[in-house]
């Protein structure tokens, strides 16, 4: 079955960096778009970044543009989120999601999430 396992979260000071990774299994990874979605304490889900199956197209929500980068390695079945210049507002549980075909805007499967806390 589909498995998405996130890692790399933790506590970081404002201005710091973290790299989240998602290891995928149970499906043909290179055929699906992938996304990162986050949920801040007491708030709803927010889509953060998406990448098509080929990796040629990426999109980011405005609040993280120029700070976050999404990438994937289809040979290793992983998708990553490099987060730089982190702010307190980035504190959230970050989820890796599997799209529908190349469309990363539909979130068919979810990982268990990894906590990112930005605090001094």
JSON list of N, CA and C in Angstrom, two decimals, residues 29-108:
[
{"chain": "A", "resi": 29, "resn": "UNK", "atom": "N", "xyz": [6.32, 5.97, -7.98]},
{"chain": "A", "resi": 29, "resn": "UNK", "atom": "CA", "xyz": [6.57, 7.33, -7.52]},
{"chain": "A", "resi": 29, "resn": "UNK", "atom": "C", "xyz": [6.74, 8.32, -8.67]},
{"chain": "A", "resi": 30, "resn": "UNK", "atom": "N", "xyz": [7.47, 7.95, -9.68]},
{"chain": "A", "resi": 30, "resn": "UNK", "atom": "CA", "xyz": [7.77, 8.87, -10.78]},
{"chain": "A", "resi": 30, "resn": "UNK", "atom": "C", "xyz": [6.57, 9.22, -11.64]},
{"chain": "A", "resi": 31, "resn": "UNK", "atom": "N", "xyz": [5.42, 8.65, -11.35]},
{"chain": "A", "resi": 31, "resn": "UNK", "atom": "CA", "xyz": [4.21, 8.92, -12.13]},
{"chain": "A", "resi": 31, "resn": "UNK", "atom": "C", "xyz": [3.28, 9.92, -11.45]},
{"chain": "A", "resi": 32, "resn": "UNK", "atom": "N", "xyz": [3.66, 10.38, -10.27]},
{"chain": "A", "resi": 32, "resn": "UNK", "atom": "CA", "xyz": [2.74, 11.19, -9.47]},
{"chain": "A", "resi": 32, "resn": "UNK", "atom": "C", "xyz": [3.34, 12.51, -9.02]},
{"chain": "A", "resi": 33, "resn": "UNK", "atom": "N", "xyz": [2.50, 13.54, -9.09]},
{"chain": "A", "resi": 33, "resn": "UNK", "atom": "CA", "xyz": [2.88, 14.79, -8.48]},
{"chain": "A", "resi": 33, "resn": "UNK", "atom": "C", "xyz": [2.84, 14.67, -6.97]},
{"chain": "A", "resi": 34, "resn": "UNK", "atom": "N", "xyz": [3.64, 15.48, -6.30]},
{"chain": "A", "resi": 34, "resn": "UNK", "atom": "CA", "xyz": [3.73, 15.43, -4.85]},
{"chain": "A", "resi": 34, "resn": "UNK", "atom": "C", "xyz": [3.65, 16.84, -4.28]},
{"chain": "A", "resi": 35, "resn": "UNK", "atom": "N", "xyz": [3.20, 16.92, -3.05]},
{"chain": "A", "resi": 35, "resn": "UNK", "atom": "CA", "xyz": [3.09, 18.22, -2.39]},
{"chain": "A", "resi": 35, "resn": "UNK", "atom": "C", "xyz": [3.53, 18.13, -0.94]},
{"chain": "A", "resi": 36, "resn": "UNK", "atom": "N", "xyz": [3.76, 19.31, -0.38]},
{"chain": "A", "resi": 36, "resn": "UNK", "atom": "CA", "xyz": [3.89, 19.47, 1.06]},
{"chain": "A", "resi": 36, "resn": "UNK", "atom": "C", "xyz": [2.74, 20.38, 1.52]},
{"chain": "A", "resi": 37, "resn": "UNK", "atom": "N", "xyz": [2.09, 19.93, 2.57]},
{"chain": "A", "resi": 37, "resn": "UNK", "atom": "CA", "xyz": [0.96, 20.65, 3.16]},
{"chain": "A", "resi": 37, "resn": "UNK", "atom": "C", "xyz": [1.27, 20.81, 4.65]},
{"chain": "A", "resi": 38, "resn": "UNK", "atom": "N", "xyz": [0.92, 21.93, 5.24]},
{"chain": "A", "resi": 38, "resn": "UNK", "atom": "CA", "xyz": [1.21, 22.13, 6.66]},
{"chain": "A", "resi": 38, "resn": "UNK", "atom": "C", "xyz": [-0.04, 22.53, 7.43]},
{"chain": "A", "resi": 39, "resn": "UNK", "atom": "N", "xyz": [0.04, 22.29, 8.73]},
{"chain": "A", "resi": 39, "resn": "UNK", "atom": "CA", "xyz": [-1.04, 22.70, 9.62]},
{"chain": "A", "resi": 39, "resn": "UNK", "atom": "C", "xyz": [-0.43, 23.33, 10.86]},
{"chain": "A", "resi": 40, "resn": "UNK", "atom": "N", "xyz": [-0.63, 24.62, 11.00]},
{"chain": "A", "resi": 40, "resn": "UNK", "atom": "CA", "xyz": [-0.13, 25.35, 12.17]},
{"chain": "A", "resi": 40, "resn": "UNK", "atom": "C", "xyz": [-1.07, 25.10, 13.35]},
{"chain": "A", "resi": 41, "resn": "UNK", "atom": "N", "xyz": [-0.57, 25.29, 14.56]},
{"chain": "A", "resi": 41, "resn": "UNK", "atom": "CA", "xyz": [-1.40, 25.07, 15.74]},
{"chain": "A", "resi": 41, "resn": "UNK", "atom": "C", "xyz": [-2.69, 25.88, 15.69]},
{"chain": "A", "resi": 42, "resn": "UNK", "atom": "N", "xyz": [-3.82, 25.21, 15.85]},
{"chain": "A", "resi": 42, "resn": "UNK", "atom": "CA", "xyz": [-5.10, 25.89, 15.87]},
{"chain": "A", "resi": 42, "resn": "UNK", "atom": "C", "xyz": [-5.61, 26.40, 14.54]},
{"chain": "A", "resi": 43, "resn": "UNK", "atom": "N", "xyz": [-4.92, 26.02, 13.46]},
{"chain": "A", "resi": 43, "resn": "UNK", "atom": "CA", "xyz": [-5.32, 26.51, 12.13]},
{"chain": "A", "resi": 43, "resn": "UNK", "atom": "C", "xyz": [-5.61, 25.35, 11.19]},
{"chain": "A", "resi": 44, "resn": "UNK", "atom": "N", "xyz": [-6.14, 25.68, 10.03]},
{"chain": "A", "resi": 44, "resn": "UNK", "atom": "CA", "xyz": [-6.46, 24.67, 9.05]},
{"chain": "A", "resi": 44, "resn": "UNK", "atom": "C", "xyz": [-5.26, 24.26, 8.21]},
{"chain": "A", "resi": 45, "resn": "UNK", "atom": "N", "xyz": [-5.49, 23.36, 7.30]},
{"chain": "A", "resi": 45, "resn": "UNK", "atom": "CA", "xyz": [-4.44, 22.89, 6.42]},
{"chain": "A", "resi": 45, "resn": "UNK", "atom": "C", "xyz": [-4.08, 23.95, 5.39]},
{"chain": "A", "resi": 46, "resn": "UNK", "atom": "N", "xyz": [-2.80, 24.07, 5.11]},
{"chain": "A", "resi": 46, "resn": "UNK", "atom": "CA", "xyz": [-2.32, 25.04, 4.12]},
{"chain": "A", "resi": 46, "resn": "UNK", "atom": "C", "xyz": [-1.38, 24.32, 3.16]},
{"chain": "A", "resi": 47, "resn": "UNK", "atom": "N", "xyz": [-1.69, 24.36, 1.89]},
{"chain": "A", "resi": 47, "resn": "UNK", "atom": "CA", "xyz": [-0.78, 23.82, 0.88]},
{"chain": "A", "resi": 47, "resn": "UNK", "atom": "C", "xyz": [0.45, 24.73, 0.82]},
{"chain": "A", "resi": 48, "resn": "UNK", "atom": "N", "xyz": [1.63, 24.11, 0.79]},
{"chain": "A", "resi": 48, "resn": "UNK", "atom": "CA", "xyz": [2.88, 24.87, 0.83]},
{"chain": "A", "resi": 48, "resn": "UNK", "atom": "C", "xyz": [3.60, 24.85, -0.52]},
{"chain": "A", "resi": 49, "resn": "UNK", "atom": "N", "xyz": [3.76, 23.65, -1.08]},
{"chain": "A", "resi": 49, "resn": "UNK", "atom": "CA", "xyz": [4.55, 23.53, -2.30]},
{"chain": "A", "resi": 49, "resn": "UNK", "atom": "C", "xyz": [4.17, 22.25, -3.03]},
{"chain": "A", "resi": 50, "resn": "UNK", "atom": "N", "xyz": [4.30, 22.28, -4.36]},
{"chain": "A", "resi": 50, "resn": "UNK", "atom": "CA", "xyz": [4.00, 21.11, -5.15]},
{"chain": "A", "resi": 50, "resn": "UNK", "atom": "C", "xyz": [5.01, 20.95, -6.27]},
{"chain": "A", "resi": 51, "resn": "UNK", "atom": "N", "xyz": [5.13, 19.71, -6.75]},
{"chain": "A", "resi": 51, "resn": "UNK", "atom": "CA", "xyz": [6.07, 19.40, -7.82]},
{"chain": "A", "resi": 51, "resn": "UNK", "atom": "C", "xyz": [5.44, 18.34, -8.70]},
{"chain": "A", "resi": 52, "resn": "UNK", "atom": "N", "xyz": [5.55, 18.51, -10.01]},
{"chain": "A", "resi": 52, "resn": "UNK", "atom": "CA", "xyz": [4.98, 17.53, -10.92]},
{"chain": "A", "resi": 52, "resn": "UNK", "atom": "C", "xyz": [5.80, 16.24, -10.91]},
{"chain": "A", "resi": 53, "resn": "UNK", "atom": "N", "xyz": [5.29, 15.21, -11.54]},
{"chain": "A", "resi": 53, "resn": "UNK", "atom": "CA", "xyz": [5.94, 13.90, -11.50]},
{"chain": "A", "resi": 53, "resn": "UNK", "atom": "C", "xyz": [7.34, 13.95, -12.09]},
{"chain": "A", "resi": 54, "resn": "UNK", "atom": "N", "xyz": [7.53, 14.76, -13.11]},
{"chain": "A", "resi": 54, "resn": "UNK", "atom": "CA", "xyz": [8.84, 14.86, -13.75]},
{"chain": "A", "resi": 54, "resn": "UNK", "atom": "C", "xyz": [9.81, 15.74, -12.96]},
{"chain": "A", "resi": 55, "resn": "UNK", "atom": "N", "xyz": [9.25, 16.57, -12.09]},
{"chain": "A", "resi": 55, "resn": "UNK", "atom": "CA", "xyz": [10.08, 17.52, -11.35]},
{"chain": "A", "resi": 55, "resn": "UNK", "atom": "C", "xyz": [10.35, 18.81, -12.10]},
{"chain": "A", "resi": 56, "resn": "UNK", "atom": "N", "xyz": [9.81, 18.91, -13.32]},
{"chain": "A", "resi": 56, "resn": "UNK", "atom": "CA", "xyz": [10.12, 20.08, -14.15]},
{"chain": "A", "resi": 56, "resn": "UNK", "atom": "C", "xyz": [9.34, 21.31, -13.73]},
{"chain": "A", "resi": 57, "resn": "UNK", "atom": "N", "xyz": [8.20, 21.10, -13.07]},
{"chain": "A", "resi": 57, "resn": "UNK", "atom": "CA", "xyz": [7.38, 22.24, -12.64]},
{"chain": "A", "resi": 57, "resn": "UNK", "atom": "C", "xyz": [7.18, 22.18, -11.14]},
{"chain": "A", "resi": 58, "resn": "UNK", "atom": "N", "xyz": [7.44, 23.32, -10.50]},
{"chain": "A", "resi": 58, "resn": "UNK", "atom": "CA", "xyz": [7.20, 23.44, -9.06]},
{"chain": "A", "resi": 58, "resn": "UNK", "atom": "C", "xyz": [6.41, 24.71, -8.82]},
{"chain": "A", "resi": 59, "resn": "UNK", "atom": "N", "xyz": [5.65, 24.69, -7.75]},
{"chain": "A", "resi": 59, "resn": "UNK", "atom": "CA", "xyz": [4.91, 25.88, -7.33]},
{"chain": "A", "resi": 59, "resn": "UNK", "atom": "C", "xyz": [4.96, 25.97, -5.83]},
{"chain": "A", "resi": 60, "resn": "UNK", "atom": "N", "xyz": [4.92, 27.21, -5.34]},
{"chain": "A", "resi": 60, "resn": "UNK", "atom": "CA", "xyz": [5.00, 27.46, -3.92]},
{"chain": "A", "resi": 60, "resn": "UNK", "atom": "C", "xyz": [3.92, 28.47, -3.54]},
{"chain": "A", "resi": 61, "resn": "UNK", "atom": "N", "xyz": [3.40, 28.36, -2.34]},
{"chain": "A", "resi": 61, "resn": "UNK", "atom": "CA", "xyz": [2.50, 29.40, -1.88]},
{"chain": "A", "resi": 61, "resn": "UNK", "atom": "C", "xyz": [3.30, 30.69, -1.66]},
{"chain": "A", "resi": 62, "resn": "UNK", "atom": "N", "xyz": [2.62, 31.81, -1.78]},
{"chain": "A", "resi": 62, "resn": "UNK", "atom": "CA", "xyz": [3.33, 33.10, -1.76]},
{"chain": "A", "resi": 62, "resn": "UNK", "atom": "C", "xyz": [4.15, 33.33, -0.50]},
{"chain": "A", "resi": 63, "resn": "UNK", "atom": "N", "xyz": [3.65, 32.85, 0.63]},
{"chain": "A", "resi": 63, "resn": "UNK", "atom": "CA", "xyz": [4.32, 33.14, 1.90]},
{"chain": "A", "resi": 63, "resn": "UNK", "atom": "C", "xyz": [5.68, 32.46, 2.05]},
{"chain": "A", "resi": 64, "resn": "UNK", "atom": "N", "xyz": [5.97, 31.48, 1.19]},
{"chain": "A", "resi": 64, "resn": "UNK", "atom": "CA", "xyz": [7.26, 30.78, 1.31]},
{"chain": "A", "resi": 64, "resn": "UNK", "atom": "C", "xyz": [8.13, 30.93, 0.08]},
{"chain": "A", "resi": 65, "resn": "UNK", "atom": "N", "xyz": [7.62, 31.63, -0.92]},
{"chain": "A", "resi": 65, "resn": "UNK", "atom": "CA", "xyz": [8.44, 31.83, -2.13]},
{"chain": "A", "resi": 65, "resn": "UNK", "atom": "C", "xyz": [9.73, 32.53, -1.75]},
{"chain": "A", "resi": 66, "resn": "UNK", "atom": "N", "xyz": [10.81, 32.17, -2.40]},
{"chain": "A", "resi": 66, "resn": "UNK", "atom": "CA", "xyz": [12.15, 32.72, -2.16]},
{"chain": "A", "resi": 66, "resn": "UNK", "atom": "C", "xyz": [12.77, 32.21, -0.87]},
{"chain": "A", "resi": 67, "resn": "UNK", "atom": "N", "xyz": [12.03, 31.40, -0.11]},
{"chain": "A", "resi": 67, "resn": "UNK", "atom": "CA", "xyz": [12.60, 30.83, 1.11]},
{"chain": "A", "resi": 67, "resn": "UNK", "atom": "C", "xyz": [12.62, 29.31, 1.08]},
{"chain": "A", "resi": 68, "resn": "UNK", "atom": "N", "xyz": [11.60, 28.70, 0.45]},
{"chain": "A", "resi": 68, "resn": "UNK", "atom": "CA", "xyz": [11.48, 27.24, 0.41]},
{"chain": "A", "resi": 68, "resn": "UNK", "atom": "C", "xyz": [11.72, 26.75, -1.01]},
{"chain": "A", "resi": 69, "resn": "UNK", "atom": "N", "xyz": [12.23, 25.54, -1.11]},
{"chain": "A", "resi": 69, "resn": "UNK", "atom": "CA", "xyz": [12.41, 24.89, -2.41]},
{"chain": "A", "resi": 69, "resn": "UNK", "atom": "C", "xyz": [11.96, 23.44, -2.30]},
{"chain": "A", "resi": 70, "resn": "UNK", "atom": "N", "xyz": [11.13, 23.01, -3.24]},
{"chain": "A", "resi": 70, "resn": "UNK", "atom": "CA", "xyz": [10.71, 21.61, -3.30]},
{"chain": "A", "resi": 70, "resn": "UNK", "atom": "C", "xyz": [11.49, 20.93, -4.40]},
{"chain": "A", "resi": 71, "resn": "UNK", "atom": "N", "xyz": [11.88, 19.69, -4.15]},
{"chain": "A", "resi": 71, "resn": "UNK", "atom": "CA", "xyz": [12.62, 18.92, -5.16]},
{"chain": "A", "resi": 71, "resn": "UNK", "atom": "C", "xyz": [12.28, 17.44, -4.98]},
{"chain": "A", "resi": 72, "resn": "UNK", "atom": "N", "xyz": [12.64, 16.64, -5.96]},
{"chain": "A", "resi": 72, "resn": "UNK", "atom": "CA", "xyz": [12.38, 15.21, -5.87]},
{"chain": "A", "resi": 72, "resn": "UNK", "atom": "C", "xyz": [13.51, 14.44, -6.54]},
{"chain": "A", "resi": 73, "resn": "UNK", "atom": "N", "xyz": [13.66, 13.20, -6.10]},
{"chain": "A", "resi": 73, "resn": "UNK", "atom": "CA", "xyz": [14.62, 12.27, -6.68]},
{"chain": "A", "resi": 73, "resn": "UNK", "atom": "C", "xyz": [13.84, 11.02, -7.04]},
{"chain": "A", "resi": 74, "resn": "UNK", "atom": "N", "xyz": [13.49, 10.88, -8.31]},
{"chain": "A", "resi": 74, "resn": "UNK", "atom": "CA", "xyz": [12.66, 9.75, -8.72]},
{"chain": "A", "resi": 74, "resn": "UNK", "atom": "C", "xyz": [13.41, 8.42, -8.65]},
{"chain": "A", "resi": 75, "resn": "UNK", "atom": "N", "xyz": [14.71, 8.47, -8.66]},
{"chain": "A", "resi": 75, "resn": "UNK", "atom": "CA", "xyz": [15.49, 7.23, -8.52]},
{"chain": "A", "resi": 75, "resn": "UNK", "atom": "C", "xyz": [15.47, 6.71, -7.09]},
{"chain": "A", "resi": 76, "resn": "UNK", "atom": "N", "xyz": [15.30, 7.61, -6.14]},
{"chain": "A", "resi": 76, "resn": "UNK", "atom": "CA", "xyz": [15.29, 7.23, -4.73]},
{"chain": "A", "resi": 76, "resn": "UNK", "atom": "C", "xyz": [13.91, 7.33, -4.10]},
{"chain": "A", "resi": 77, "resn": "UNK", "atom": "N", "xyz": [12.91, 7.69, -4.89]},
{"chain": "A", "resi": 77, "resn": "UNK", "atom": "CA", "xyz": [11.53, 7.79, -4.40]},
{"chain": "A", "resi": 77, "resn": "UNK", "atom": "C", "xyz": [11.42, 8.73, -3.21]},
{"chain": "A", "resi": 78, "resn": "UNK", "atom": "N", "xyz": [12.03, 9.88, -3.35]},
{"chain": "A", "resi": 78, "resn": "UNK", "atom": "CA", "xyz": [11.97, 10.86, -2.27]},
{"chain": "A", "resi": 78, "resn": "UNK", "atom": "C", "xyz": [11.59, 12.23, -2.81]},
{"chain": "A", "resi": 79, "resn": "UNK", "atom": "N", "xyz": [10.91, 12.99, -1.95]},
{"chain": "A", "resi": 79, "resn": "UNK", "atom": "CA", "xyz": [10.61, 14.38, -2.23]},
{"chain": "A", "resi": 79, "resn": "UNK", "atom": "C", "xyz": [11.06, 15.18, -1.01]},
{"chain": "A", "resi": 80, "resn": "UNK", "atom": "N", "xyz": [11.65, 16.32, -1.26]},
{"chain": "A", "resi": 80, "resn": "UNK", "atom": "CA", "xyz": [12.23, 17.11, -0.18]},
{"chain": "A", "resi": 80, "resn": "UNK", "atom": "C", "xyz": [11.71, 18.54, -0.19]},
{"chain": "A", "resi": 81, "resn": "UNK", "atom": "N", "xyz": [11.81, 19.16, 0.97]},
{"chain": "A", "resi": 81, "resn": "UNK", "atom": "CA", "xyz": [11.45, 20.57, 1.11]},
{"chain": "A", "resi": 81, "resn": "UNK", "atom": "C", "xyz": [12.58, 21.26, 1.87]},
{"chain": "A", "resi": 82, "resn": "UNK", "atom": "N", "xyz": [13.34, 22.07, 1.16]},
{"chain": "A", "resi": 82, "resn": "UNK", "atom": "CA", "xyz": [14.40, 22.85, 1.78]},
{"chain": "A", "resi": 82, "resn": "UNK", "atom": "C", "xyz": [13.80, 24.16, 2.26]},
{"chain": "A", "resi": 83, "resn": "UNK", "atom": "N", "xyz": [13.93, 24.41, 3.55]},
{"chain": "A", "resi": 83, "resn": "UNK", "atom": "CA", "xyz": [13.31, 25.59, 4.16]},
{"chain": "A", "resi": 83, "resn": "UNK", "atom": "C", "xyz": [14.40, 26.48, 4.74]},
{"chain": "A", "resi": 84, "resn": "UNK", "atom": "N", "xyz": [14.51, 27.68, 4.20]},
{"chain": "A", "resi": 84, "resn": "UNK", "atom": "CA", "xyz": [15.50, 28.64, 4.67]},
{"chain": "A", "resi": 84, "resn": "UNK", "atom": "C", "xyz": [14.80, 29.87, 5.26]},
{"chain": "A", "resi": 85, "resn": "UNK", "atom": "N", "xyz": [15.55, 30.65, 5.99]},
{"chain": "A", "resi": 85, "resn": "UNK", "atom": "CA", "xyz": [15.02, 31.89, 6.59]},
{"chain": "A", "resi": 85, "resn": "UNK", "atom": "C", "xyz": [13.70, 31.64, 7.30]},
{"chain": "A", "resi": 86, "resn": "UNK", "atom": "N", "xyz": [13.70, 30.63, 8.13]},
{"chain": "A", "resi": 86, "resn": "UNK", "atom": "CA", "xyz": [12.45, 30.22, 8.79]},
{"chain": "A", "resi": 86, "resn": "UNK", "atom": "C", "xyz": [11.95, 31.28, 9.76]},
{"chain": "A", "resi": 87, "resn": "UNK", "atom": "N", "xyz": [10.63, 31.37, 9.82]},
{"chain": "A", "resi": 87, "resn": "UNK", "atom": "CA", "xyz": [9.96, 32.34, 10.69]},
{"chain": "A", "resi": 87, "resn": "UNK", "atom": "C", "xyz": [9.07, 31.59, 11.68]},
{"chain": "A", "resi": 88, "resn": "UNK", "atom": "N", "xyz": [8.67, 32.29, 12.74]},
{"chain": "A", "resi": 88, "resn": "UNK", "atom": "CA", "xyz": [7.78, 31.67, 13.72]},
{"chain": "A", "resi": 88, "resn": "UNK", "atom": "C", "xyz": [6.49, 31.20, 13.05]},
{"chain": "A", "resi": 89, "resn": "UNK", "atom": "N", "xyz": [6.04, 31.93, 12.05]},
{"chain": "A", "resi": 89, "resn": "UNK", "atom": "CA", "xyz": [4.80, 31.56, 11.35]},
{"chain": "A", "resi": 89, "resn": "UNK", "atom": "C", "xyz": [4.92, 30.26, 10.56]},
{"chain": "A", "resi": 90, "resn": "UNK", "atom": "N", "xyz": [6.13, 29.77, 10.38]},
{"chain": "A", "resi": 90, "resn": "UNK", "atom": "CA", "xyz": [6.32, 28.49, 9.69]},
{"chain": "A", "resi": 90, "resn": "UNK", "atom": "C", "xyz": [6.14, 27.30, 10.62]},
{"chain": "A", "resi": 91, "resn": "UNK", "atom": "N", "xyz": [5.96, 27.56, 11.91]},
{"chain": "A", "resi": 91, "resn": "UNK", "atom": "CA", "xyz": [5.74, 26.48, 12.87]},
{"chain": "A", "resi": 91, "resn": "UNK", "atom": "C", "xyz": [4.46, 25.73, 12.51]},
{"chain": "A", "resi": 92, "resn": "UNK", "atom": "N", "xyz": [4.59, 24.43, 12.32]},
{"chain": "A", "resi": 92, "resn": "UNK", "atom": "CA", "xyz": [3.45, 23.62, 11.88]},
{"chain": "A", "resi": 92, "resn": "UNK", "atom": "C", "xyz": [3.87, 22.16, 11.81]},
{"chain": "A", "resi": 93, "resn": "UNK", "atom": "N", "xyz": [2.87, 21.31, 11.65]},
{"chain": "A", "resi": 93, "resn": "UNK", "atom": "CA", "xyz": [3.13, 19.93, 11.24]},
{"chain": "A", "resi": 93, "resn": "UNK", "atom": "C", "xyz": [3.12, 19.93, 9.72]},
{"chain": "A", "resi": 94, "resn": "UNK", "atom": "N", "xyz": [4.17, 19.36, 9.14]},
{"chain": "A", "resi": 94, "resn": "UNK", "atom": "CA", "xyz": [4.31, 19.33, 7.68]},
{"chain": "A", "resi": 94, "resn": "UNK", "atom": "C", "xyz": [4.02, 17.91, 7.18]},
{"chain": "A", "resi": 95, "resn": "UNK", "atom": "N", "xyz": [3.13, 17.84, 6.20]},
{"chain": "A", "resi": 95, "resn": "UNK", "atom": "CA", "xyz": [2.72, 16.56, 5.63]},
{"chain": "A", "resi": 95, "resn": "UNK", "atom": "C", "xyz": [3.17, 16.46, 4.17]},
{"chain": "A", "resi": 96, "resn": "UNK", "atom": "N", "xyz": [3.61, 15.30, 3.81]},
{"chain": "A", "resi": 96, "resn": "UNK", "atom": "CA", "xyz": [3.91, 14.96, 2.43]},
{"chain": "A", "resi": 96, "resn": "UNK", "atom": "C", "xyz": [2.65, 14.32, 1.84]},
{"chain": "A", "resi": 97, "resn": "UNK", "atom": "N", "xyz": [2.27, 14.73, 0.64]},
{"chain": "A", "resi": 97, "resn": "UNK", "atom": "CA", "xyz": [1.07, 14.16, 0.03]},
{"chain": "A", "resi": 97, "resn": "UNK", "atom": "C", "xyz": [1.35, 13.69, -1.39]},
{"chain": "A", "resi": 98, "resn": "UNK", "atom": "N", "xyz": [0.63, 12.67, -1.78]},
{"chain": "A", "resi": 98, "resn": "UNK", "atom": "CA", "xyz": [0.68, 12.10, -3.13]},
{"chain": "A", "resi": 98, "resn": "UNK", "atom": "C", "xyz": [-0.49, 12.67, -3.93]},
{"chain": "A", "resi": 99, "resn": "UNK", "atom": "N", "xyz": [-0.18, 13.10, -5.15]},
{"chain": "A", "resi": 99, "resn": "UNK", "atom": "CA", "xyz": [-1.22, 13.68, -5.99]},
{"chain": "A", "resi": 99, "resn": "UNK", "atom": "C", "xyz": [-1.98, 12.65, -6.80]},
{"chain": "A", "resi": 100, "resn": "UNK", "atom": "N", "xyz": [-2.75, 13.14, -7.74]},
{"chain": "A", "resi": 100, "resn": "UNK", "atom": "CA", "xyz": [-3.48, 12.27, -8.67]},
{"chain": "A", "resi": 100, "resn": "UNK", "atom": "C", "xyz": [-2.84, 12.43, -10.04]},
{"chain": "A", "resi": 101, "resn": "UNK", "atom": "N", "xyz": [-2.17, 11.40, -10.48]},
{"chain": "A", "resi": 101, "resn": "UNK", "atom": "CA", "xyz": [-1.37, 11.52, -11.69]},
{"chain": "A", "resi": 101, "resn": "UNK", "atom": "C", "xyz": [-0.31, 12.59, -11.48]},
{"chain": "A", "resi": 102, "resn": "UNK", "atom": "N", "xyz": [-0.09, 13.41, -12.47]},
{"chain": "A", "resi": 102, "resn": "UNK", "atom": "CA", "xyz": [0.91, 14.47, -12.34]},
{"chain": "A", "resi": 102, "resn": "UNK", "atom": "C", "xyz": [0.38, 15.66, -11.57]},
{"chain": "A", "resi": 103, "resn": "UNK", "atom": "N", "xyz": [-0.88, 15.67, -11.28]},
{"chain": "A", "resi": 103, "resn": "UNK", "atom": "CA", "xyz": [-1.54, 16.80, -10.60]},
{"chain": "A", "resi": 103, "resn": "UNK", "atom": "C", "xyz": [-1.25, 16.77, -9.11]},
{"chain": "A", "resi": 104, "resn": "UNK", "atom": "N", "xyz": [-0.45, 17.72, -8.65]},
{"chain": "A", "resi": 104, "resn": "UNK", "atom": "CA", "xyz": [-0.11, 17.73, -7.22]},
{"chain": "A", "resi": 104, "resn": "UNK", "atom": "C", "xyz": [-1.14, 18.49, -6.39]},
{"chain": "A", "resi": 105, "resn": "UNK", "atom": "N", "xyz": [-2.15, 19.06, -7.04]},
{"chain": "A", "resi": 105, "resn": "UNK", "atom": "CA", "xyz": [-3.13, 19.85, -6.31]},
{"chain": "A", "resi": 105, "resn": "UNK", "atom": "C", "xyz": [-4.19, 19.00, -5.61]},
{"chain": "A", "resi": 106, "resn": "UNK", "atom": "N", "xyz": [-4.25, 17.73, -5.97]},
{"chain": "A", "resi": 106, "resn": "UNK", "atom": "CA", "xyz": [-5.18, 16.80, -5.33]},
{"chain": "A", "resi": 106, "resn": "UNK", "atom": "C", "xyz": [-4.35, 15.94, -4.39]},
{"chain": "A", "resi": 107, "resn": "UNK", "atom": "N", "xyz": [-4.79, 15.83, -3.15]},
{"chain": "A", "resi": 107, "resn": "UNK", "atom": "CA", "xyz": [-3.99, 15.12, -2.14]},
{"chain": "A", "resi": 107, "resn": "UNK", "atom": "C", "xyz": [-4.65, 13.79, -1.83]},
{"chain": "A", "resi": 108, "resn": "UNK", "atom": "N", "xyz": [-4.19, 12.75, -2.50]},
{"chain": "A", "resi": 108, "resn": "UNK", "atom": "CA", "xyz": [-4.82, 11.43, -2.43]},
{"chain": "A", "resi": 108, "resn": "UNK", "atom": "C", "xyz": [-4.36, 10.65, -1.20]}
]
